[in-house]
Structures are given as C-alpha cells and as structure tokens.
Coordinates of C-alpha atoms in Angstrom, one line a residue:
Chain A
M26 CA -40.6 -5.9 18.4
D27 CA -37.3 -6.8 20.1
I28 CA -38.0 -9.9 19.0
E29 CA -37.9 -8.7 15.7
R30 CA -35.3 -6.3 16.3
D31 CA -32.6 -8.9 17.4
E32 CA -33.9 -11.2 14.1
G33 CA -32.5 -8.5 11.9
L34 CA -29.9 -8.1 13.8
N35 CA -28.6 -11.7 13.7
A36 CA -30.0 -11.7 9.8
C37 CA -27.1 -8.7 9.3
L38 CA -24.3 -11.1 11.6
F39 CA -25.6 -13.8 9.1
A40 CA -25.0 -11.9 6.9
E41 CA -21.5 -10.8 7.7
A42 CA -19.2 -14.4 8.0
K43 CA -20.6 -15.5 4.8
M44 CA -19.5 -12.5 3.9
L45 CA -16.5 -13.3 5.3
E46 CA -16.4 -16.6 4.8
A47 CA -17.2 -15.6 0.9
R48 CA -14.0 -13.2 1.1
Q49 CA -12.2 -16.4 2.1
L50 CA -12.6 -18.4 -1.0
L51 CA -11.5 -16.3 -3.1
L52 CA -7.8 -16.4 -1.6
D53 CA -7.0 -19.0 -3.7
A54 CA -9.7 -17.6 -6.9
G55 CA -9.0 -21.1 -8.9
P56 CA -12.1 -22.3 -10.2
G57 CA -13.4 -24.4 -7.9
A58 CA -13.5 -22.2 -5.1
I59 CA -16.1 -19.9 -7.9
E60 CA -19.4 -21.8 -7.0
P61 CA -19.2 -22.6 -3.1
C62 CA -18.6 -18.7 -3.3
Q63 CA -21.7 -17.7 -5.7
N64 CA -23.5 -20.0 -3.0
E65 CA -21.7 -17.7 0.1
L66 CA -22.9 -15.0 -1.8
Q67 CA -26.2 -16.3 -2.7
Q68 CA -27.4 -16.9 0.3
I69 CA -25.9 -13.6 1.6
V70 CA -28.4 -11.6 -0.8
A71 CA -31.1 -13.5 -0.1
T72 CA -30.7 -12.4 4.5
L73 CA -30.5 -8.9 2.7
E74 CA -33.9 -9.0 0.3
K75 CA -35.3 -10.4 3.1
L76 CA -35.0 -8.1 5.7
V77 CA -35.1 -4.9 3.5
S78 CA -39.2 -6.4 2.5
D79 CA -39.5 -7.4 6.2
R80 CA -38.8 -4.1 7.5
T81 CA -37.9 -5.1 10.8
L82 CA -34.3 -3.2 11.1
E83 CA -35.4 0.2 11.6
A84 CA -33.5 2.4 14.2
N85 CA -31.6 -0.1 15.1
S86 CA -27.4 1.0 15.5
S87 CA -25.7 -2.3 15.7
A88 CA -27.2 -3.6 12.5
S89 CA -26.1 -0.6 11.8
S90 CA -22.6 -1.3 12.1
A91 CA -22.9 -4.8 10.8
L92 CA -23.8 -3.1 7.8
L93 CA -21.4 -1.3 7.9
R94 CA -18.8 -4.2 8.1
I95 CA -20.6 -5.6 5.1
R96 CA -20.6 -2.4 2.6
R97 CA -16.5 -3.0 4.3
S98 CA -16.1 -6.2 2.7
A99 CA -18.0 -5.8 -0.4
Q100 CA -15.5 -3.6 -1.3
A101 CA -13.0 -5.4 -0.6
L102 CA -14.4 -8.5 -2.0
K103 CA -15.6 -7.1 -5.2
L104 CA -11.4 -6.0 -5.6
Q105 CA -10.4 -10.1 -5.3
I106 CA -13.2 -10.9 -7.4
E107 CA -11.5 -7.8 -10.4
Y108 CA -8.1 -9.5 -9.1
S109 CA -8.8 -13.0 -10.1
S110 CA -10.7 -11.8 -13.3
R111 CA -7.9 -10.2 -14.7
L112 CA -5.6 -12.5 -13.1
Y113 CA -6.5 -15.4 -14.8
C114 CA -7.8 -13.5 -17.9
G115 CA -4.8 -12.5 -19.2
W116 CA -3.1 -15.5 -18.3
V117 CA -6.0 -17.3 -20.4
Q118 CA -4.6 -14.4 -23.0
L119 CA -1.4 -15.6 -23.2
R120 CA -1.9 -19.4 -23.2
L121 CA -4.0 -18.2 -26.3
G122 CA -3.7 -15.1 -27.3
A123 CA -3.0 -14.2 -31.3
G124 CA -1.5 -10.7 -30.4
Y125 CA -3.6 -6.9 -29.5
T126 CA -6.2 -5.7 -32.0
Q127 CA -4.7 -1.9 -32.4
Q128 CA -7.5 -1.1 -30.3
G129 CA -5.9 -2.8 -27.9
L130 CA -8.1 -5.9 -27.9
P131 CA -6.9 -9.3 -27.4
V132 CA -6.8 -11.7 -30.5
F133 CA -7.8 -14.9 -29.5
A134 CA -6.3 -17.4 -32.0
T135 CA -9.0 -20.0 -31.9
S136 CA -12.4 -18.3 -31.6
E137 CA -13.8 -15.0 -33.3
P138 CA -11.8 -11.8 -31.2
G139 CA -13.1 -10.9 -28.1
S140 CA -12.0 -10.0 -24.9
C141 CA -12.7 -11.0 -20.8
S142 CA -13.4 -7.6 -19.0
F143 CA -15.0 -7.8 -15.4
E144 CA -17.8 -6.5 -14.9
G145 CA -19.2 -5.4 -11.8
Chain B
M3 CA 19.6 -60.4 -33.5
G4 CA 19.0 -56.5 -35.3
S5 CA 15.1 -56.3 -33.1
L6 CA 16.4 -57.8 -30.4
F7 CA 18.7 -55.4 -29.7
G8 CA 16.2 -52.8 -30.3
T9 CA 13.7 -54.2 -28.6
L10 CA 16.6 -54.1 -25.7
N11 CA 17.5 -50.5 -26.6
S12 CA 14.0 -49.0 -26.0
S13 CA 13.4 -50.7 -22.9
L14 CA 16.5 -48.7 -21.7
D15 CA 15.2 -45.5 -22.6
A16 CA 12.1 -46.4 -21.0
I17 CA 14.0 -47.8 -17.7
R18 CA 16.2 -43.9 -18.4
A19 CA 13.1 -41.6 -19.1
F20 CA 11.1 -43.1 -15.7
Q21 CA 14.2 -42.7 -13.6
T22 CA 14.6 -39.6 -15.1
A23 CA 11.4 -38.7 -14.1
L24 CA 11.2 -40.7 -10.9
S25 CA 14.8 -38.9 -9.8
I26 CA 12.3 -35.4 -10.3
S27 CA 9.3 -36.4 -8.6
Q28 CA 11.9 -37.1 -5.5
N29 CA 13.1 -33.8 -6.3
N30 CA 9.6 -32.0 -6.2
V31 CA 8.7 -33.3 -2.9
S32 CA 11.8 -32.3 -1.1
N33 CA 12.0 -28.9 -2.4
A34 CA 8.5 -29.1 -1.8
S35 CA 8.4 -26.0 1.2
T36 CA 11.9 -24.3 -1.2
P37 CA 11.2 -20.3 -1.4
G38 CA 11.0 -19.5 -5.2
Y39 CA 11.6 -23.4 -6.7
A40 CA 9.4 -24.2 -9.0
R41 CA 7.3 -27.5 -10.4
Q42 CA 10.0 -29.2 -12.7
E43 CA 7.8 -31.2 -15.0
A44 CA 9.3 -34.3 -16.9
N45 CA 8.5 -35.2 -20.5
L46 CA 8.2 -38.8 -21.6
E47 CA 8.2 -37.6 -25.5
A48 CA 6.7 -41.3 -27.8
L49 CA 8.8 -43.0 -29.6
P50 CA 7.8 -43.6 -33.0
F51 CA 6.5 -46.8 -33.7
L52 CA 7.8 -49.2 -36.7
P53 CA 9.1 -52.0 -37.1
S54 CA 10.2 -52.2 -41.2
A55 CA 11.5 -49.4 -40.7
G56 CA 13.2 -50.7 -37.1
L57 CA 11.5 -48.1 -34.5
T58 CA 10.3 -50.3 -31.9
G59 CA 8.8 -47.7 -30.2
G60 CA 8.9 -46.7 -26.8
V61 CA 9.2 -43.3 -23.9
Q62 CA 12.3 -42.0 -23.8
E63 CA 12.7 -38.8 -21.5
G64 CA 12.8 -35.2 -23.5
P65 CA 14.2 -31.9 -22.4
T66 CA 13.1 -30.8 -18.6
I67 CA 10.2 -28.4 -18.3
S68 CA 10.1 -25.9 -15.5
T69 CA 6.9 -24.8 -14.9
Q70 CA 8.2 -21.6 -13.9
N71 CA 5.1 -19.7 -15.4
E72 CA 7.1 -16.1 -15.7
Y73 CA 3.7 -14.5 -15.8
A74 CA 1.8 -16.1 -12.3
D75 CA 5.4 -15.2 -11.2
Q76 CA 5.4 -11.1 -12.1
A77 CA 2.2 -10.7 -10.7
V78 CA 2.9 -12.6 -7.5
R79 CA 6.1 -9.7 -7.9
T80 CA 3.6 -6.5 -8.6
Q81 CA 1.7 -7.8 -5.5
L82 CA 5.0 -8.0 -3.1
S83 CA 5.6 -4.3 -4.7
Q84 CA 2.3 -3.4 -3.4
Q85 CA 2.6 -5.0 0.1
G86 CA 6.5 -3.4 0.2
N87 CA 5.2 0.0 -0.3
Y88 CA 2.4 -0.2 2.1
S89 CA 4.5 -1.6 5.5
A90 CA 7.1 0.6 4.9
Q91 CA 4.1 3.6 5.2
S92 CA 2.4 2.5 7.1
A93 CA 4.7 2.8 10.8
P94 CA 6.2 5.9 9.7
L95 CA 2.4 7.7 8.8
Q96 CA 1.4 6.2 12.3
S97 CA 4.0 7.5 14.2
I98 CA 3.0 10.9 12.3
Q99 CA -0.8 10.6 12.9
G100 CA 0.1 10.1 16.5
L101 CA 2.1 13.6 17.0
F102 CA -2.4 14.7 15.5
D103 CA -5.2 13.9 18.2
V104 CA -8.0 15.2 16.4
S105 CA -9.6 15.1 19.7
G106 CA -8.2 18.1 21.2
Q107 CA -7.3 16.6 23.8
T108 CA -3.5 15.9 23.9
G109 CA -0.6 17.5 21.5
L110 CA 0.0 20.4 20.0
V111 CA -4.1 20.2 18.9
G112 CA -4.5 20.7 22.6
A113 CA -2.2 22.7 23.0
L114 CA -3.9 25.1 20.5
N115 CA -7.0 24.6 22.3
T116 CA -6.5 25.6 25.7
L117 CA -4.8 29.2 24.5
F118 CA -7.2 29.7 22.9
Q119 CA -9.5 29.3 25.9
S120 CA -7.3 30.9 27.2
F121 CA -7.0 34.1 26.0
S122 CA -11.1 33.4 26.5
A123 CA -11.0 33.3 29.9
W124 CA -8.5 36.1 30.6
A125 CA -11.1 38.1 28.0
E126 CA -12.8 37.5 30.5
S127 CA -11.2 39.1 33.7
P128 CA -8.2 41.0 31.9
G129 CA -6.8 42.1 35.3
S130 CA -6.7 38.7 36.9
T131 CA -2.9 38.1 37.1
A132 CA -4.7 33.8 37.8
Q133 CA -5.8 33.7 34.0
Q134 CA -3.1 35.5 33.0
Q135 CA -0.5 33.3 34.0
A136 CA -2.7 30.8 32.7
V137 CA -2.5 33.1 29.6
L138 CA 1.9 32.3 29.8
T139 CA 1.5 28.8 31.2
A140 CA -0.6 28.2 27.8
A141 CA 1.9 29.8 25.8
Q142 CA 5.2 27.9 27.2
S143 CA 2.7 23.8 26.5
V144 CA 2.2 26.0 22.4
A145 CA 5.5 26.3 22.3
Q146 CA 7.1 23.6 24.1
S147 CA 3.8 21.0 21.7
F148 CA 5.5 23.3 18.0
Q149 CA 9.1 22.3 19.0
S150 CA 7.9 18.5 20.4
T151 CA 6.4 18.2 17.3
A152 CA 8.8 19.4 15.4
N153 CA 12.1 17.1 17.0
T154 CA 9.8 14.6 16.3
L155 CA 8.9 14.7 13.2
S156 CA 12.5 15.2 12.3
Q157 CA 14.1 11.7 14.2
T158 CA 12.0 10.1 12.0
T159 CA 13.0 11.7 9.2
V160 CA 16.3 10.1 10.6
Q161 CA 14.6 6.5 10.7
V162 CA 13.4 6.7 7.8
N163 CA 17.1 7.8 6.7
Q164 CA 18.1 4.8 8.2
Q165 CA 15.1 2.2 6.3
I166 CA 16.8 4.0 3.2
D167 CA 20.3 2.9 3.8
S168 CA 18.8 0.3 4.8
T169 CA 16.8 -0.9 1.4
V170 CA 19.4 0.2 -0.3
Q171 CA 22.0 -1.5 0.5
Q172 CA 19.5 -5.1 1.0
I173 CA 18.9 -4.5 -2.9
N174 CA 22.3 -4.4 -3.7
Q175 CA 22.6 -7.5 -1.5
L176 CA 20.4 -9.1 -3.5
A177 CA 21.6 -7.9 -6.9
T178 CA 24.1 -9.7 -6.0
Q179 CA 23.0 -13.2 -4.7
I180 CA 21.5 -13.3 -8.5
Q181 CA 24.5 -11.7 -10.8
A182 CA 26.3 -15.2 -8.2
D183 CA 23.1 -17.2 -9.7
N184 CA 23.3 -15.8 -13.3
V185 CA 27.0 -16.6 -12.8
A186 CA 26.5 -19.9 -11.9
I187 CA 23.7 -20.4 -15.3
L188 CA 26.3 -19.2 -17.6
K189 CA 28.9 -21.7 -16.7
N190 CA 26.8 -24.4 -16.0
P191 CA 24.8 -24.7 -18.3
N192 CA 21.8 -27.3 -18.3
P193 CA 22.7 -29.8 -20.8
S194 CA 19.0 -31.4 -20.5
G195 CA 17.6 -27.5 -21.4
G196 CA 15.9 -24.7 -19.4
V197 CA 18.2 -24.0 -15.9
D198 CA 19.4 -25.9 -13.5
P199 CA 16.6 -26.0 -10.7
G200 CA 18.6 -25.3 -7.7
V201 CA 20.0 -22.1 -9.1
D202 CA 16.6 -21.1 -9.9
A203 CA 14.9 -21.3 -7.0
N204 CA 17.6 -19.4 -5.8
L205 CA 16.8 -17.1 -9.0
H206 CA 13.2 -16.9 -8.2
A207 CA 13.4 -16.3 -4.4
S208 CA 15.9 -13.9 -5.0
L209 CA 13.7 -12.0 -7.2
E210 CA 11.1 -12.1 -5.2
S211 CA 12.2 -9.9 -2.2
L212 CA 13.8 -8.1 -3.9
S213 CA 10.0 -7.0 -6.0
K214 CA 9.2 -7.1 -1.4
L215 CA 11.7 -3.0 -1.7
A216 CA 11.6 -2.0 -5.1
D217 CA 9.0 -2.5 -8.2
V218 CA 11.6 -4.7 -10.7
T219 CA 10.8 -5.4 -14.2
V220 CA 12.8 -9.5 -14.8
T221 CA 13.2 -10.4 -18.2
Y222 CA 15.1 -13.7 -18.9
A223 CA 17.8 -14.0 -22.3
S224 CA 18.5 -17.2 -24.3
D225 CA 21.0 -18.4 -22.0
G226 CA 18.9 -18.2 -18.8
T227 CA 20.1 -15.5 -16.8
A228 CA 17.6 -12.4 -15.2
T229 CA 18.0 -9.2 -16.5
V230 CA 17.0 -6.7 -13.1
L231 CA 15.9 -3.4 -14.1
L232 CA 14.9 -0.9 -11.8
G233 CA 12.0 1.2 -12.2
G234 CA 11.7 -0.5 -15.2
Q235 CA 15.1 1.8 -17.6
T236 CA 17.3 1.4 -14.4
P237 CA 19.9 -1.8 -15.0
L238 CA 20.5 -3.4 -11.8
V239 CA 21.9 -7.3 -12.8
I240 CA 22.5 -8.0 -16.9
G241 CA 24.1 -11.0 -17.1
A242 CA 26.8 -11.4 -15.5
Q243 CA 27.1 -7.2 -15.2
Q244 CA 25.7 -5.6 -11.7
N245 CA 25.2 -2.5 -10.1
D246 CA 25.0 -0.8 -7.4
I247 CA 22.5 1.6 -6.7
Q248 CA 23.5 3.9 -3.8
A249 CA 21.0 6.3 -1.7
S250 CA 22.3 10.2 -1.0
F251 CA 20.5 13.7 1.1
S252 CA 21.9 16.9 0.2
N253 CA 19.7 19.8 -1.1
T254 CA 20.3 20.3 -5.1
A255 CA 20.5 23.3 -6.4
G256 CA 17.7 26.2 -5.8
S257 CA 17.3 25.4 -2.8
V258 CA 16.0 28.5 -0.9
N259 CA 15.4 27.4 2.6
P260 CA 19.0 27.4 4.7
G261 CA 19.1 24.5 6.5
A262 CA 16.2 22.6 5.7
V263 CA 16.5 19.0 5.7
P264 CA 17.8 17.7 2.3
N265 CA 15.4 15.6 0.2
A266 CA 16.3 11.2 -0.4
Q267 CA 18.2 11.0 -3.5
I268 CA 18.1 7.3 -5.2
L269 CA 21.7 7.1 -7.6
D270 CA 22.4 5.0 -9.9
A271 CA 26.7 3.2 -10.6
S272 CA 28.1 6.1 -13.1
G273 CA 25.4 8.6 -10.1
Q274 CA 22.5 9.4 -12.3
D275 CA 19.2 10.8 -9.4
I276 CA 16.5 7.4 -10.5
T277 CA 14.7 8.3 -7.1
G278 CA 11.4 9.8 -9.8
Q279 CA 12.1 6.0 -11.0
I280 CA 11.0 4.3 -8.1
S281 CA 7.6 4.1 -7.0
Q282 CA 7.0 0.7 -5.1
G283 CA 8.7 -1.2 -2.7
A284 CA 9.8 -0.6 0.5
L285 CA 12.1 1.3 -1.4
G286 CA 9.5 3.4 -2.7
G287 CA 7.6 4.0 0.4
L288 CA 10.1 5.1 2.0
L289 CA 10.7 7.8 -0.6
N290 CA 6.8 8.8 -0.7
I291 CA 7.6 9.4 3.0
R292 CA 10.9 10.7 3.4
N293 CA 11.0 13.8 0.1
S294 CA 7.2 14.1 0.3
V295 CA 4.5 13.3 3.3
L296 CA 7.0 14.8 6.3
P297 CA 8.0 17.8 4.2
G298 CA 4.8 18.7 3.8
L299 CA 4.9 19.0 7.9
Q300 CA 8.6 20.2 7.9
G301 CA 9.7 21.7 5.1
N302 CA 12.6 21.3 2.8
G303 CA 14.7 23.4 0.1
Q304 CA 11.5 24.5 -1.1
E305 CA 8.5 24.1 1.2
T306 CA 7.8 25.7 4.9
G307 CA 5.7 22.8 5.2
S308 CA 2.4 23.7 7.4
L309 CA 4.0 23.2 10.7
N310 CA 6.5 25.6 10.4
Q311 CA 3.9 27.8 8.7
L312 CA 1.3 27.9 11.8
A313 CA 4.0 28.2 13.5
Q314 CA 4.9 31.7 12.2
Q315 CA 0.5 32.8 11.6
V316 CA 0.1 31.5 15.2
A317 CA 3.6 33.3 16.3
D318 CA 3.2 36.3 14.8
R319 CA -0.7 37.2 14.8
V320 CA -0.9 37.0 18.5
N321 CA 2.1 39.1 18.9
Q322 CA 0.7 41.2 15.9
V323 CA -2.3 41.9 18.7
L324 CA -0.5 42.2 21.2
T325 CA 1.9 44.5 20.4
S326 CA -1.2 46.7 18.9
G327 CA -2.4 46.5 22.6
T328 CA -2.0 48.5 26.0
T329 CA -1.5 46.8 29.2
P330 CA -3.6 48.4 32.7
S331 CA -0.8 50.6 33.7
G332 CA -1.1 52.2 30.4
Q333 CA 1.9 51.0 28.7
A334 CA 2.9 49.1 24.9
G335 CA 1.5 44.9 25.1
S336 CA 5.0 42.4 24.7
P337 CA 5.3 40.2 22.2
L338 CA 4.0 36.8 23.8
F339 CA 6.3 34.3 21.2
A340 CA 9.8 34.6 20.1
Y341 CA 11.0 32.1 16.5
N342 CA 15.2 31.5 15.0
N343 CA 13.5 33.2 11.5
A344 CA 16.7 32.9 10.2
S345 CA 14.4 30.3 7.8
P346 CA 11.3 29.6 7.0
V347 CA 12.4 26.4 7.9
D348 CA 13.2 27.1 11.5
V349 CA 10.0 27.8 13.0
A350 CA 8.4 25.4 14.4
S351 CA 11.9 24.3 15.6
T352 CA 12.7 27.5 18.1
L353 CA 9.6 28.6 18.9
S354 CA 9.5 29.8 23.0
L355 CA 8.3 32.2 25.1
D356 CA 9.9 35.7 24.9
P357 CA 12.0 36.2 26.9
N358 CA 11.2 39.2 27.5
I359 CA 7.6 38.7 28.3
T360 CA 5.4 38.9 31.7
I361 CA 2.0 38.7 33.1
G362 CA 2.1 43.1 33.2
A363 CA 3.3 42.9 29.6
L364 CA 1.1 41.2 28.5
A365 CA -1.8 44.1 26.9
P366 CA -5.2 43.4 27.2
A367 CA -6.9 46.4 25.9
A368 CA -7.2 47.0 22.8
A369 CA -6.4 50.9 21.1
G370 CA -9.9 50.6 18.9
P371 CA -11.8 52.1 18.1
P372 CA -13.6 52.2 20.0
P373 CA -11.2 51.2 23.0
T374 CA -11.8 48.2 25.6
A375 CA -10.2 47.4 28.0
N376 CA -10.0 43.4 26.6
G377 CA -10.4 44.1 23.2
A378 CA -7.1 42.6 22.2
A379 CA -7.7 39.0 24.7
L380 CA -11.0 39.0 22.9
E381 CA -9.1 39.2 18.8
L382 CA -6.5 36.2 20.5
S383 CA -9.3 34.4 22.2
N384 CA -11.1 34.2 18.6
L385 CA -7.8 34.0 16.7
G386 CA -8.6 30.2 16.5
Q387 CA -11.2 30.8 14.0
S388 CA -11.3 34.1 12.0
T389 CA -12.0 34.5 9.2
N390 CA -10.4 37.8 8.7
P391 CA -7.5 37.2 6.1
A392 CA -5.1 38.6 8.2
D393 CA -5.1 35.3 10.9
Q394 CA -5.5 33.5 7.7
I395 CA -3.8 30.7 6.4
G396 CA -4.5 29.8 2.2
G397 CA -8.0 31.0 3.3
Q398 CA -8.3 28.6 5.9
S399 CA -8.3 29.9 9.7
I400 CA -6.0 28.5 12.2
L401 CA -7.8 25.3 13.5
Q402 CA -9.2 24.8 10.1
F403 CA -6.1 24.7 8.9
L404 CA -4.1 22.9 11.8
S405 CA -7.7 19.9 11.0
A406 CA -6.6 19.8 7.6
A407 CA -3.0 18.9 7.9
A408 CA -4.2 16.3 10.6
T409 CA -6.9 14.7 8.7
Q410 CA -4.5 14.1 4.8
V411 CA -2.4 12.6 7.7
G412 CA -4.9 10.8 9.4
Q413 CA -6.2 9.5 5.2
Q414 CA -2.4 8.7 4.2
A415 CA -1.8 6.8 7.0
S416 CA -6.0 5.0 6.8
N417 CA -4.3 5.1 3.2
A418 CA -1.0 3.2 3.5
Q419 CA -3.3 0.1 6.1
T420 CA -5.7 -0.7 4.0
G421 CA -3.1 -0.5 1.2
Q422 CA -1.8 -2.7 3.3
N423 CA -4.5 -5.1 3.4
A424 CA -5.8 -5.1 0.3
A425 CA -2.0 -6.3 -1.2
T426 CA -1.4 -8.4 1.7
Q427 CA -5.4 -9.7 0.6
L428 CA -3.9 -10.4 -3.4
L429 CA -0.8 -11.8 -3.3
T430 CA -1.9 -13.9 -1.3
Q431 CA -4.8 -14.5 -4.6
A432 CA -2.0 -14.1 -6.4
Q433 CA 0.4 -17.0 -4.8
A434 CA -1.9 -19.2 -4.9
F435 CA -2.2 -19.1 -8.9
Q436 CA 1.1 -19.6 -9.1
N437 CA 0.9 -22.9 -6.9
Q438 CA -2.1 -23.2 -9.9
I439 CA 0.6 -22.7 -12.7
S440 CA 3.0 -24.7 -11.2
G441 CA 1.3 -27.8 -9.4
V442 CA -1.2 -28.7 -12.5
S443 CA -1.1 -28.3 -16.1
L444 CA -3.6 -25.0 -16.7
D445 CA -3.7 -25.2 -20.5
A446 CA -5.7 -28.0 -20.8
E447 CA -8.7 -26.4 -18.0
A448 CA -8.4 -23.4 -20.6
V449 CA -11.7 -23.7 -22.2
N450 CA -12.5 -24.0 -18.2
V451 CA -10.9 -21.2 -17.6
L452 CA -12.8 -19.1 -19.8
Q453 CA -15.6 -19.8 -18.5
L454 CA -14.4 -18.8 -14.6
Q455 CA -14.7 -15.0 -16.0
E456 CA -18.3 -15.6 -16.2
G457 CA -18.2 -17.3 -13.0
Y458 CA -16.5 -14.1 -11.9
Q459 CA -18.5 -11.8 -12.8
A460 CA -21.4 -13.0 -12.7
A461 CA -19.8 -13.0 -8.2
G462 CA -18.8 -8.9 -9.1
R463 CA -22.4 -8.2 -10.0
M464 CA -24.0 -10.0 -6.1
V465 CA -21.3 -8.3 -4.8
S466 CA -22.8 -5.0 -6.2
V467 CA -27.0 -6.3 -5.4
I468 CA -25.7 -7.0 -2.0
D469 CA -23.7 -3.2 -1.7
G470 CA -26.4 -1.6 -2.7
L471 CA -29.1 -4.4 -0.1
A472 CA -26.7 -3.5 2.5
Q473 CA -26.6 0.1 1.7
T474 CA -31.1 -0.5 1.8
L475 CA -30.4 -1.2 4.9
I476 CA -28.7 1.1 6.4
N477 CA -30.7 3.5 5.6
M478 CA -33.3 1.7 7.3
A479 CA -31.5 1.1 10.5
T480 CA -29.9 4.1 10.7
P481 CA -31.5 5.8 14.1
S482 CA -31.4 9.3 12.6
A483 CA -33.6 8.4 9.8

C-alpha cells in the first residue's frame, strides 16, 4: 500500500516537473517550441490518466498539494498559450489581412474570410 | 566600350551593395545587445538584364529596411506596462497587508481579539481588579493598534506620493529624450530611407522605458518621428514638441471630510486633470493604491475609510454599553475610549483611552431588565460577533467587517503578485516574439504560422484535459474525501 502511495506521489511530482518544462518551453512560443511542448503535455496527460484509472492516490495529501500546483501551472500555461496564439494571430492578420468584416472578423486576402481563435 | 563600361558600372554597383550589406551586418553585430535596436536589412535589388538595351543586370543596394515591427514592439510595451503596473502596486500592498494579520495573533486583529477576551474574563469575575486592569490594558493596546495602523497608512501615503512624483519626473525626462530623438530625425533624415539606426535604437529604448511607467500609445509620422500619447489621449510628444505632466495633491471641491488626505491628480501641460486616463504602467498602479486602496482604509475627502468606521464603531459601542451600566459601587459607568470627532477620517489616528477612565469607573452591571451584575461586561464580550444591528457595520459584525477588510487587502496583494508573475511571463513571450520578428523573416513563414495556431489550440485543449484530470485526482487524494 505504501509503495503504491509513493508511486502515486512520484507520478504527481513527475507530472508537475513536466508541467514546468512545458511552461519554460512556451516562454519562447515560436514554431519550434509548440511540438516539444505538446510532447510534454502528452506525457502529463498519460501520467494523470493512469493515476485516475489505478486509483492509487486515495487520501494522499502530499500528492494533493502537487496536484494543486499542477492546476495552478495549468492556468498559467493556458494564459501563455492564449497570449501566444493571439500574438501570432494578430501578426498574421497584419501581414496577410485585408481588413475586417462588419462583424469584426478578420478577412484574409488570400483565402476565404476567416478568423483565428483560441479554444482552450 | 559601352558594354565594358556597363559591366564595370554593374560590378561597381554590386561591390557598393555588398559593402553596404557588410556594413549593416557589422552594425547589427555590434548593436546586438543595444536596448531597442532592431536588426537592419540590406535590400539588394536585382537590376534588369537586357543587353540589347544596355542593361547588364547585377545588383544594387536598395533602401535599408528596419525590421522593427511595430506590432511586436507594441506587444512588448503593453506587457511592460502591465508588469510596471503590478510591480508598483505589489510593494505597498504587501506593506498594507502586514497591518492586518489574519491569524489574529498580532496587530489590530490580535488587539481586538484580546480586548473581547478580556471583556469575557471580566464578565466571569466582574469584581476582580486583575480582570479590570486587563480590560484597560487590552483597550490601551487596541487604541495603540488603531493609531499605529493609521500612522503606517499615512506613511505609506507619503511614500506613494513620493513615488508618484518621481515617476512623473521620469516620464517627463523620457519624453524629453524622445523629443530630442524626433528633432534628430527631422534634422538628419536618413538618405537611404527610414530612420538612422542609432536614433531609432534610442527612440525605442526610451519608448520601452516609458511603457513601464505609464500606458502610452505610439504612432509614427511620415517623417519618422514618434507621437506619444499618454493614456491614448494626452499628447506627451508630437514631433519636436514636448508637453510635461505634473502631479498634484489637493482636495477637490465638494470634499466633506475636513482635513482629509487629498487624492493624487495628474495634470497635463494646460493644468487639466488627466488622472482618469492613466490606468497602466507604474503610474497607473501607484494611482490605484493612492486613490482607491488607501482611501478605502484611511478615508479621503469623500469617504470615511474602513479603519475609521471600525474604530468609531468599537469606541462608540463600548462606550455606550459602559456608560449605560453601573459600577460595583453603584455609580454610572465611564466611557473607555476617546477620539477627536472633528472629522470622521481622524478617528483611528486619535483613538485613545478616555482620560477619566479608571478601574473603579468600569461598569460591569447592566440595569436590565433584568438587572445583572455582569450584564454590561457580557454584552461587551459578545460585541465582536454580535448580530444586533446596533453593533454592526453595514450589516456585518465588527469582526466580520475587520475580516472582510483584511481579506480584501490580502486579495489585492495576491492579485498584484499573481499579475506581476503573469505579466513577466507574457513579457518574456512578447520579447521572444519581438526577437523572432526582428531576427528572421516570418513573412515567408506566414502559412506555417497559421498551422502554428492549430498547434496552440491542440496544446490548449491538452491543458484543459490536464486541469480536469488534476481536479479529479485532487478529489480522490484529499484525505477527507
């Protein structure tokens, strides 16, 4: 039982460390950063999904603290992704845009009217 | 011969072009760490190749193009402005937060808790000299805590005033530098087009420094000079003209509290109040502390401030209960607290023990009905949490009111810290983006950038999944679950 608890805590700490790596990668959120970041996130998803299915974390306050930190990191990471998305989207609109529709949607000169959006 | 001269001329153009490119390249390297410097690109233009018409092809230098991208620059300035805003608020908020120890061990919260505990102990032994003395000691401590808190808020106000003055001076100095850069641009137009890289670097460095201090909007005239608007409306610099701003601290008409601390105002060159236009940068943050957070606690010309409300309610209610009671010797009780009631904003800073109060003048007995030997003391022991409307402030008990004020300050301090961290991250991202724009041509990568958006969206969805999984696991891992 204790071994299972330790494994669960270690998995949480691993996911937390991966989360920090993903945030670090996205500080320079250019084209080269997004794929490594996605790899980190996939590992975190896989780790947490396994913890959910194994149900090894019951009544584990240390893991709970790590998970709270992961949630806080997730909020910060979401902000980073959203900001990067808007930054590049705005830049593309400036470079390729042909103005805006009456509804405020950007119009691209080389394609159908469309818009960039962020979906969290 | 014509052909020979044509070829020689073509070669000469090419050499000049490559020399310029080399010079620009060297300039880029030597200015790599210059704040505000944007990489310059030599634009090599292909010449038409049509021998029959004497056009021998080759390359010549075109106009030098600055890759300074205003969009990326604006993104950096926006984040600098937000970071400056939160940073400026963080220190004074931390200082104010320290006055309200929510653990209840020290400061005002601790002193009030001790006072109510002393009333409770006194109610159990109304004739005990030791308990009576404990009440006086605790009341003295409460008065000192209110005074100390009010004094610290006053000192914080003075410090923030100085910071506002200093920030306004820095803004004016930077505006002077930008104006000087504009003059340099007007006097020495770059013959190859655009703005001289050295002046451009100075200009952008000044604009970034200015953004930390206030929210500024920058536009460029066709002659290359920068127009800087404060808060999007007030012109700081237009071409060769600069307009200073100034800070002012004076009560406006309609002030209802005599002697209240005046709000801070920012005035434009013509003396118009432009305070409302400034919300970002260090100046916006300082104005928020000075005109919103501090008055909410210590009051100003228009409001009493929660600290004074609290001090007055505690003093008035304690005095009312004691003066309606009787002493063990059958005399009417005396008030415990005194304060200067000339202005509602002076209550906390002047709260003290009533000069006539003595142990014997404390009245524990209530007249009733029914009369009780410790009725007044019992009522006082419950005063902090009383639901009697006469004991409450705005529908909250005294301790709830204090807790709400402390929580609000704590939340503001926490928000400032969180905002500062987030702004620092986003600034790093914006600067990385700025470097990419200035460092490589992303025009060619525009399609890839569109694909990048899909990557962001996928990452965003994964983060949402992680957030949901973490919440599920927290529910599983919480011991009480």
